GROMACS .gro file of C-alpha atoms in nm:
model
  194
    1UNK     CA    1   2.910   2.706  -1.231
    2UNK     CA    2   3.123   2.973  -1.398
    3UNK     CA    3   3.068   3.039  -1.768
    4UNK     CA    4   3.354   2.857  -1.942
    5UNK     CA    5   3.482   2.964  -2.279
    6UNK     CA    6   3.345   2.772  -2.577
    7UNK     CA    7   3.560   2.498  -2.723
    8UNK     CA    8   3.820   2.635  -2.957
    9UNK     CA    9   3.828   2.986  -2.807
   10UNK     CA   10   4.174   3.109  -2.734
   11UNK     CA   11   4.334   2.876  -2.989
   12UNK     CA   12   4.275   2.547  -2.800
   13UNK     CA   13   4.329   2.277  -3.063
   14UNK     CA   14   4.326   1.901  -3.030
   15UNK     CA   15   4.702   1.902  -2.988
   16UNK     CA   16   4.673   2.175  -2.726
   17UNK     CA   17   4.408   1.972  -2.540
   18UNK     CA   18   4.629   1.663  -2.547
   19UNK     CA   19   4.918   1.867  -2.405
   20UNK     CA   20   4.689   2.019  -2.140
   21UNK     CA   21   4.573   1.668  -2.046
   22UNK     CA   22   4.935   1.553  -2.010
   23UNK     CA   23   5.008   1.849  -1.781
   24UNK     CA   24   4.689   1.781  -1.581
   25UNK     CA   25   4.807   1.421  -1.539
   26UNK     CA   26   5.120   1.564  -1.374
   27UNK     CA   27   4.900   1.764  -1.133
   28UNK     CA   28   4.922   2.107  -1.298
   29UNK     CA   29   4.624   2.308  -1.172
   30UNK     CA   30   4.676   2.589  -1.420
   31UNK     CA   31   4.657   2.335  -1.705
   32UNK     CA   32   4.335   2.197  -1.555
   33UNK     CA   33   4.188   2.548  -1.553
   34UNK     CA   34   4.256   2.573  -1.926
   35UNK     CA   35   4.118   2.224  -1.985
   36UNK     CA   36   3.809   2.315  -1.785
   37UNK     CA   37   3.751   2.630  -1.986
   38UNK     CA   38   3.789   2.439  -2.312
   39UNK     CA   39   3.578   2.129  -2.228
   40UNK     CA   40   3.310   2.237  -1.980
   41UNK     CA   41   3.072   2.378  -2.247
   42UNK     CA   42   3.092   2.057  -2.450
   43UNK     CA   43   3.043   1.842  -2.141
   44UNK     CA   44   2.752   2.054  -2.020
   45UNK     CA   45   2.579   2.034  -2.359
   46UNK     CA   46   2.605   1.655  -2.368
   47UNK     CA   47   2.483   1.617  -2.011
   48UNK     CA   48   2.193   1.859  -2.057
   49UNK     CA   49   2.066   1.663  -2.357
   50UNK     CA   50   2.048   1.347  -2.146
   51UNK     CA   51   1.950   1.479  -1.802
   52UNK     CA   52   1.722   1.763  -1.925
   53UNK     CA   53   1.744   1.950  -1.598
   54UNK     CA   54   1.979   2.248  -1.588
   55UNK     CA   55   2.069   2.229  -1.217
   56UNK     CA   56   2.138   1.857  -1.228
   57UNK     CA   57   2.329   1.899  -1.553
   58UNK     CA   58   2.555   2.155  -1.385
   59UNK     CA   59   2.620   1.908  -1.101
   60UNK     CA   60   2.697   1.625  -1.340
   61UNK     CA   61   2.925   1.853  -1.544
   62UNK     CA   62   3.122   1.935  -1.229
   63UNK     CA   63   3.148   1.562  -1.151
   64UNK     CA   64   3.274   1.491  -1.504
   65UNK     CA   65   3.534   1.765  -1.482
   66UNK     CA   66   3.653   1.627  -1.147
   67UNK     CA   67   3.673   1.282  -1.310
   68UNK     CA   68   3.889   1.432  -1.586
   69UNK     CA   69   4.121   1.577  -1.320
   70UNK     CA   70   4.143   1.251  -1.128
   71UNK     CA   71   4.172   1.024  -1.432
   72UNK     CA   72   4.399   1.241  -1.645
   73UNK     CA   73   4.682   0.989  -1.614
   74UNK     CA   74   4.459   0.725  -1.774
   75UNK     CA   75   4.406   0.923  -2.092
   76UNK     CA   76   4.577   0.767  -2.396
   77UNK     CA   77   4.598   0.987  -2.708
   78UNK     CA   78   4.615   0.677  -2.928
   79UNK     CA   79   4.264   0.580  -2.813
   80UNK     CA   80   4.101   0.904  -2.926
   81UNK     CA   81   4.092   1.278  -2.878
   82UNK     CA   82   4.052   1.449  -2.541
   83UNK     CA   83   3.710   1.577  -2.649
   84UNK     CA   84   3.595   1.225  -2.740
   85UNK     CA   85   3.719   1.092  -2.406
   86UNK     CA   86   3.550   1.377  -2.215
   87UNK     CA   87   3.228   1.331  -2.417
   88UNK     CA   88   3.222   0.960  -2.338
   89UNK     CA   89   3.268   1.021  -1.965
   90UNK     CA   90   3.001   1.295  -1.975
   91UNK     CA   91   2.749   1.073  -2.149
   92UNK     CA   92   2.807   0.784  -1.908
   93UNK     CA   93   2.774   1.009  -1.605
   94UNK     CA   94   2.453   1.166  -1.742
   95UNK     CA   95   2.298   0.826  -1.813
   96UNK     CA   96   2.396   0.712  -1.463
   97UNK     CA   97   2.224   1.018  -1.313
   98UNK     CA   98   1.904   0.954  -1.510
   99UNK     CA   99   1.905   0.587  -1.410
  100UNK     CA  100   1.968   0.671  -1.045
  101UNK     CA  101   1.683   0.923  -1.047
  102UNK     CA  102   1.450   0.669  -1.211
  103UNK     CA  103   1.550   0.399  -0.963
  104UNK     CA  104   1.483   0.635  -0.673
  105UNK     CA  105   1.142   0.722  -0.818
  106UNK     CA  106   1.061   0.354  -0.867
  107UNK     CA  107   1.164   0.275  -0.508
  108UNK     CA  108   0.946   0.558  -0.376
  109UNK     CA  109   0.647   0.440  -0.578
  110UNK     CA  110   0.695   0.081  -0.464
  111UNK     CA  111   0.725   0.189  -0.100
  112UNK     CA  112   0.418   0.409  -0.131
  113UNK     CA  113   0.223   0.122  -0.288
  114UNK     CA  114   0.328  -0.114  -0.005
  115UNK     CA  115   0.240   0.140   0.263
  116UNK     CA  116  -0.088   0.248   0.104
  117UNK     CA  117  -0.382   0.133   0.306
  118UNK     CA  118  -0.740   0.220   0.249
  119UNK     CA  119  -0.861   0.453   0.517
  120UNK     CA  120  -1.054   0.266   0.782
  121UNK     CA  121  -1.408   0.390   0.818
  122UNK     CA  122  -1.514   0.299   1.168
  123UNK     CA  123  -1.879   0.400   1.118
  124UNK     CA  124  -1.918   0.179   0.809
  125UNK     CA  125  -1.753  -0.109   0.995
  126UNK     CA  126  -1.993  -0.067   1.290
  127UNK     CA  127  -2.298  -0.054   1.062
  128UNK     CA  128  -2.187  -0.367   0.873
  129UNK     CA  129  -2.122  -0.551   1.200
  130UNK     CA  130  -2.464  -0.449   1.335
  131UNK     CA  131  -2.639  -0.561   1.016
  132UNK     CA  132  -2.456  -0.894   1.020
  133UNK     CA  133  -2.546  -0.944   1.387
  134UNK     CA  134  -2.912  -0.872   1.316
  135UNK     CA  135  -2.909  -1.119   1.027
  136UNK     CA  136  -2.751  -1.388   1.248
  137UNK     CA  137  -3.013  -1.327   1.520
  138UNK     CA  138  -3.295  -1.343   1.266
  139UNK     CA  139  -3.158  -1.665   1.117
  140UNK     CA  140  -3.105  -1.818   1.464
  141UNK     CA  141  -3.470  -1.742   1.545
  142UNK     CA  142  -3.565  -1.952   1.242
  143UNK     CA  143  -3.412  -2.265   1.400
  144UNK     CA  144  -3.583  -2.511   1.631
  145UNK     CA  145  -3.521  -2.466   2.002
  146UNK     CA  146  -3.277  -2.763   2.022
  147UNK     CA  147  -3.089  -2.646   1.708
  148UNK     CA  148  -3.061  -2.290   1.837
  149UNK     CA  149  -2.943  -2.401   2.182
  150UNK     CA  150  -2.690  -2.648   2.037
  151UNK     CA  151  -2.543  -2.397   1.792
  152UNK     CA  152  -2.535  -2.120   2.054
  153UNK     CA  153  -2.355  -2.338   2.309
  154UNK     CA  154  -2.105  -2.465   2.052
  155UNK     CA  155  -2.022  -2.140   1.874
  156UNK     CA  156  -2.077  -1.871   2.132
  157UNK     CA  157  -1.966  -2.056   2.443
  158UNK     CA  158  -1.709  -2.282   2.273
  159UNK     CA  159  -1.847  -2.614   2.398
  160UNK     CA  160  -1.770  -2.944   2.224
  161UNK     CA  161  -2.043  -3.175   2.091
  162UNK     CA  162  -2.010  -3.390   2.402
  163UNK     CA  163  -2.030  -3.088   2.636
  164UNK     CA  164  -2.338  -2.956   2.449
  165UNK     CA  165  -2.503  -3.299   2.484
  166UNK     CA  166  -2.426  -3.305   2.858
  167UNK     CA  167  -2.547  -2.947   2.911
  168UNK     CA  168  -2.876  -3.011   2.726
  169UNK     CA  169  -2.909  -3.366   2.867
  170UNK     CA  170  -2.961  -3.494   2.513
  171UNK     CA  171  -2.798  -3.795   2.345
  172UNK     CA  172  -2.477  -3.708   2.157
  173UNK     CA  173  -2.599  -3.837   1.813
  174UNK     CA  174  -2.913  -3.621   1.844
  175UNK     CA  175  -2.708  -3.311   1.926
  176UNK     CA  176  -2.477  -3.375   1.629
  177UNK     CA  177  -2.773  -3.418   1.393
  178UNK     CA  178  -2.953  -3.108   1.524
  179UNK     CA  179  -2.638  -2.899   1.500
  180UNK     CA  180  -2.567  -3.016   1.144
  181UNK     CA  181  -2.927  -2.942   1.039
  182UNK     CA  182  -2.918  -2.607   1.220
  183UNK     CA  183  -2.592  -2.504   1.053
  184UNK     CA  184  -2.731  -2.597   0.709
  185UNK     CA  185  -3.037  -2.380   0.776
  186UNK     CA  186  -2.818  -2.094   0.901
  187UNK     CA  187  -2.601  -2.117   0.591
  188UNK     CA  188  -2.904  -2.103   0.365
  189UNK     CA  189  -3.062  -1.820   0.562
  190UNK     CA  190  -2.738  -1.613   0.556
  191UNK     CA  191  -2.692  -1.671   0.183
  192UNK     CA  192  -2.352  -1.834   0.221
  193UNK     CA  193  -2.248  -2.036  -0.080
  194UNK     CA  194  -2.026  -2.339  -0.040
   0.00000   0.00000   0.00000
């Protein structure tokens, strides 16, 4: 960004700025150059106070000055001075930039939080699985033969009560009772709370 002249340098008064704005509204590029030189320092100062980053403030200042060029025909002297109008546009643009940056940061944090997964530790998982398997085997060994066979056929081979009874050649009510008793003992042995 070129170093514009400070406001008021070169005899630019409020009346002069209003006349420059009228000429800019008619598309006069030379008038815009004068308007730019007169207003850019003010605009930059306002933007820098809000944005607090010099590079972004320079970008926003350029955007504001382009807005002044494009919207020059909308300026109404009865509504306020050119500097007030430019300051209002500058402040709005700066606030928009800060909000956009904050929204982008918030989106990034939210995405990172959604995508964050605890690293999977395969060794720990294998050890836990082995310990659980050993505990199940130990608890199964604490059951009676009929309980152990019934539970094993039902849970490891996927047989129904009726199929377990047929496989073991034992009455169905006996199998159901032994399985229920066996599962209660397994639950107690494994420390599972209901």
